[in-house]
GROMACS .gro file of N, CA and C in nm:
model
  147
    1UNK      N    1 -20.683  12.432  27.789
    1UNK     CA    2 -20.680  12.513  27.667
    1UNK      C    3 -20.687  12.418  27.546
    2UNK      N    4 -20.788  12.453  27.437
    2UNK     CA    5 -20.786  12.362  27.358
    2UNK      C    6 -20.674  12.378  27.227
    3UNK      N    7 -20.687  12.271  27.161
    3UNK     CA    8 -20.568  12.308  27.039
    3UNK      C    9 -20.588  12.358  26.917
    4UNK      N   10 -20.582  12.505  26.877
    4UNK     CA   11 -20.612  12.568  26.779
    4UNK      C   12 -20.604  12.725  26.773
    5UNK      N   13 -20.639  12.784  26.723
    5UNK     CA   14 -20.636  12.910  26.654
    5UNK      C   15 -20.785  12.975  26.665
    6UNK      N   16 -20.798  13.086  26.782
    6UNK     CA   17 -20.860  13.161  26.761
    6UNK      C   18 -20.873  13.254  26.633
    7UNK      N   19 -21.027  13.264  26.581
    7UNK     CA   20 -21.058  13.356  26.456
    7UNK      C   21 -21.140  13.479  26.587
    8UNK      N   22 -21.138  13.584  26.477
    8UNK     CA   23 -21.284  13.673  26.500
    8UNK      C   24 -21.417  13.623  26.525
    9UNK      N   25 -21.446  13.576  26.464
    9UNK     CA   26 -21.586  13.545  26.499
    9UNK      C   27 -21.618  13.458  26.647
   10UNK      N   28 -21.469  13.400  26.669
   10UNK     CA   29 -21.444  13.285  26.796
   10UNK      C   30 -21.490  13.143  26.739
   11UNK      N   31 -21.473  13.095  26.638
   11UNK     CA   32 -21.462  12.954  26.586
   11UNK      C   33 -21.287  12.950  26.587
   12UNK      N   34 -21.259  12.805  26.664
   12UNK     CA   35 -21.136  12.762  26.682
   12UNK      C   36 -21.059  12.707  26.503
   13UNK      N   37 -20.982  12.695  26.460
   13UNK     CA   38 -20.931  12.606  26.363
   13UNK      C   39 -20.802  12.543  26.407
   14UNK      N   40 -20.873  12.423  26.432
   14UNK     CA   41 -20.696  12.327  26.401
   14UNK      C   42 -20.566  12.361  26.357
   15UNK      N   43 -20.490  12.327  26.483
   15UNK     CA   44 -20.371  12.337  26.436
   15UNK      C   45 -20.335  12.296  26.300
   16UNK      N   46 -20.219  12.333  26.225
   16UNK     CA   47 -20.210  12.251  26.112
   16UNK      C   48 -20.127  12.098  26.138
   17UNK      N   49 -20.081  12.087  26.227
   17UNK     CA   50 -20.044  11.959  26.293
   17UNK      C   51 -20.158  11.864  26.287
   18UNK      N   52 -20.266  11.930  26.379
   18UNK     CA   53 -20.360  11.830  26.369
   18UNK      C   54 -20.461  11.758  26.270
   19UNK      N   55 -20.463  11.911  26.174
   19UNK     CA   56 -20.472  11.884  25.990
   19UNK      C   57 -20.412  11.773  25.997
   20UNK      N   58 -20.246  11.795  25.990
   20UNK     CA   59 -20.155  11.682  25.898
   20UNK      C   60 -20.187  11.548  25.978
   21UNK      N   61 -20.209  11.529  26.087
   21UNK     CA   62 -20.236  11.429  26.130
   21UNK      C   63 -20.373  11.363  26.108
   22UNK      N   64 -20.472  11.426  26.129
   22UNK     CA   65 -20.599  11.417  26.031
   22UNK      C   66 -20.596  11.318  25.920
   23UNK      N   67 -20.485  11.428  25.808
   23UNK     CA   68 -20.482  11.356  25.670
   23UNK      C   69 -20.375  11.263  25.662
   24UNK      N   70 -20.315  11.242  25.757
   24UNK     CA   71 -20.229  11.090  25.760
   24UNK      C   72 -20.375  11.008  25.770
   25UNK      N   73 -20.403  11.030  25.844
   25UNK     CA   74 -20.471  10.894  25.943
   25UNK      C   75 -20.635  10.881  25.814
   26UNK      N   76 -20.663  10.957  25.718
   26UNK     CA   77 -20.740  10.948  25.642
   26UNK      C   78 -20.685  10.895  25.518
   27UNK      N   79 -20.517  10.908  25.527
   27UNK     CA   80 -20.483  10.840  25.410
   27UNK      C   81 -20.412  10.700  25.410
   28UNK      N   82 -20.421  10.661  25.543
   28UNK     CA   83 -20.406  10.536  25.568
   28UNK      C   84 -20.553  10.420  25.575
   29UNK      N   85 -20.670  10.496  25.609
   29UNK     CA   86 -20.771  10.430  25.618
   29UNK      C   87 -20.798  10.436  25.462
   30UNK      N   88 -20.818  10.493  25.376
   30UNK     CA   89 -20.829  10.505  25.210
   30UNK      C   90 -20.739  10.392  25.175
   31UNK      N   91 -20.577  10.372  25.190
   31UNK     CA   92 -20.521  10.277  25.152
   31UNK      C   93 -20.598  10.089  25.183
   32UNK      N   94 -20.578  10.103  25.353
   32UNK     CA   95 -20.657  10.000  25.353
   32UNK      C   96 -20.834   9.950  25.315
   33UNK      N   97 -20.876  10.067  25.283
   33UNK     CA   98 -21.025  10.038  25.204
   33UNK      C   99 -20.993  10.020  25.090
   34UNK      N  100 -20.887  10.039  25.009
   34UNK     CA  101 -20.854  10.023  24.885
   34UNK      C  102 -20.790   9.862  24.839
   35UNK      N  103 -20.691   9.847  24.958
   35UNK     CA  104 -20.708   9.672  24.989
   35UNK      C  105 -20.748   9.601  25.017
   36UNK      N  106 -20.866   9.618  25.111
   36UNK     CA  107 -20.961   9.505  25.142
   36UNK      C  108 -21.071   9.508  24.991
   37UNK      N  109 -21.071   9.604  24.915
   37UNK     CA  110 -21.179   9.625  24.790
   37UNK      C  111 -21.084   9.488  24.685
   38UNK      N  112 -20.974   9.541  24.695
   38UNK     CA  113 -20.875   9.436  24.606
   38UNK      C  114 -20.925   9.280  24.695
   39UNK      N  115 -20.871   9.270  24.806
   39UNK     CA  116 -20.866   9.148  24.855
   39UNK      C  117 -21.030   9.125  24.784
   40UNK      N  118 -21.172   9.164  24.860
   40UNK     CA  119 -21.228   9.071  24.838
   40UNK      C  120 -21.355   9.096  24.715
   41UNK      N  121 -21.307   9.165  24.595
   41UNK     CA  122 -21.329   9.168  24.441
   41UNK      C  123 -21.395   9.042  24.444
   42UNK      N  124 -21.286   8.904  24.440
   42UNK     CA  125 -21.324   8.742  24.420
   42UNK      C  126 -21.426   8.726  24.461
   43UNK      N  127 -21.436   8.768  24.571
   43UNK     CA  128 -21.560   8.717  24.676
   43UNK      C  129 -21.687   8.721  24.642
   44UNK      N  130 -21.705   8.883  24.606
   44UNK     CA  131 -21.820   8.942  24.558
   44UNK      C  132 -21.832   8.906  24.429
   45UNK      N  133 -21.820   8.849  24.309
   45UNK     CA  134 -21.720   8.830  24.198
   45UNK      C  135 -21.891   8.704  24.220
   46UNK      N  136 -21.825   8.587  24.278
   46UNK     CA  137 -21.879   8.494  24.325
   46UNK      C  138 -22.019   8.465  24.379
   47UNK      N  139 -22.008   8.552  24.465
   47UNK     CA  140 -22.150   8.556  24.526
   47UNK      C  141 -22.274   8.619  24.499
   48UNK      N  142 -22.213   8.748  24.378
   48UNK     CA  143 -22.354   8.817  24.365
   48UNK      C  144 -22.372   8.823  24.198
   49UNK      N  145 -22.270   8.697  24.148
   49UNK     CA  146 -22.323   8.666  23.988
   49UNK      C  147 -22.377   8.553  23.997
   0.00000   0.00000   0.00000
């Protein structure tokens, strides 16, 4: 059985668990794209002036 919520039409929707887990795990990958942009600013800074 899969995890979600039958509609009418028979399209499933995600638990909201799996939402929230979703948007953890999208707001942890955003954080670290947001630090590696910080970390390597210098780099690019350097190499493409």
């Amino acid at each position: 059985m899969s995890n979600g919520v039958a509609t009418p039409t028979g399209i499933r929707l995600p638990s909201s668990q799996a939402v929230d887990e979703l948007s953890a795990s999208l707001d942890e990958a955003n954080a670290l794209i947001a630090r590696l942009t910080l970390l390597t600013a210098p780099l690019r800074k350097i190499h493409f002036h």
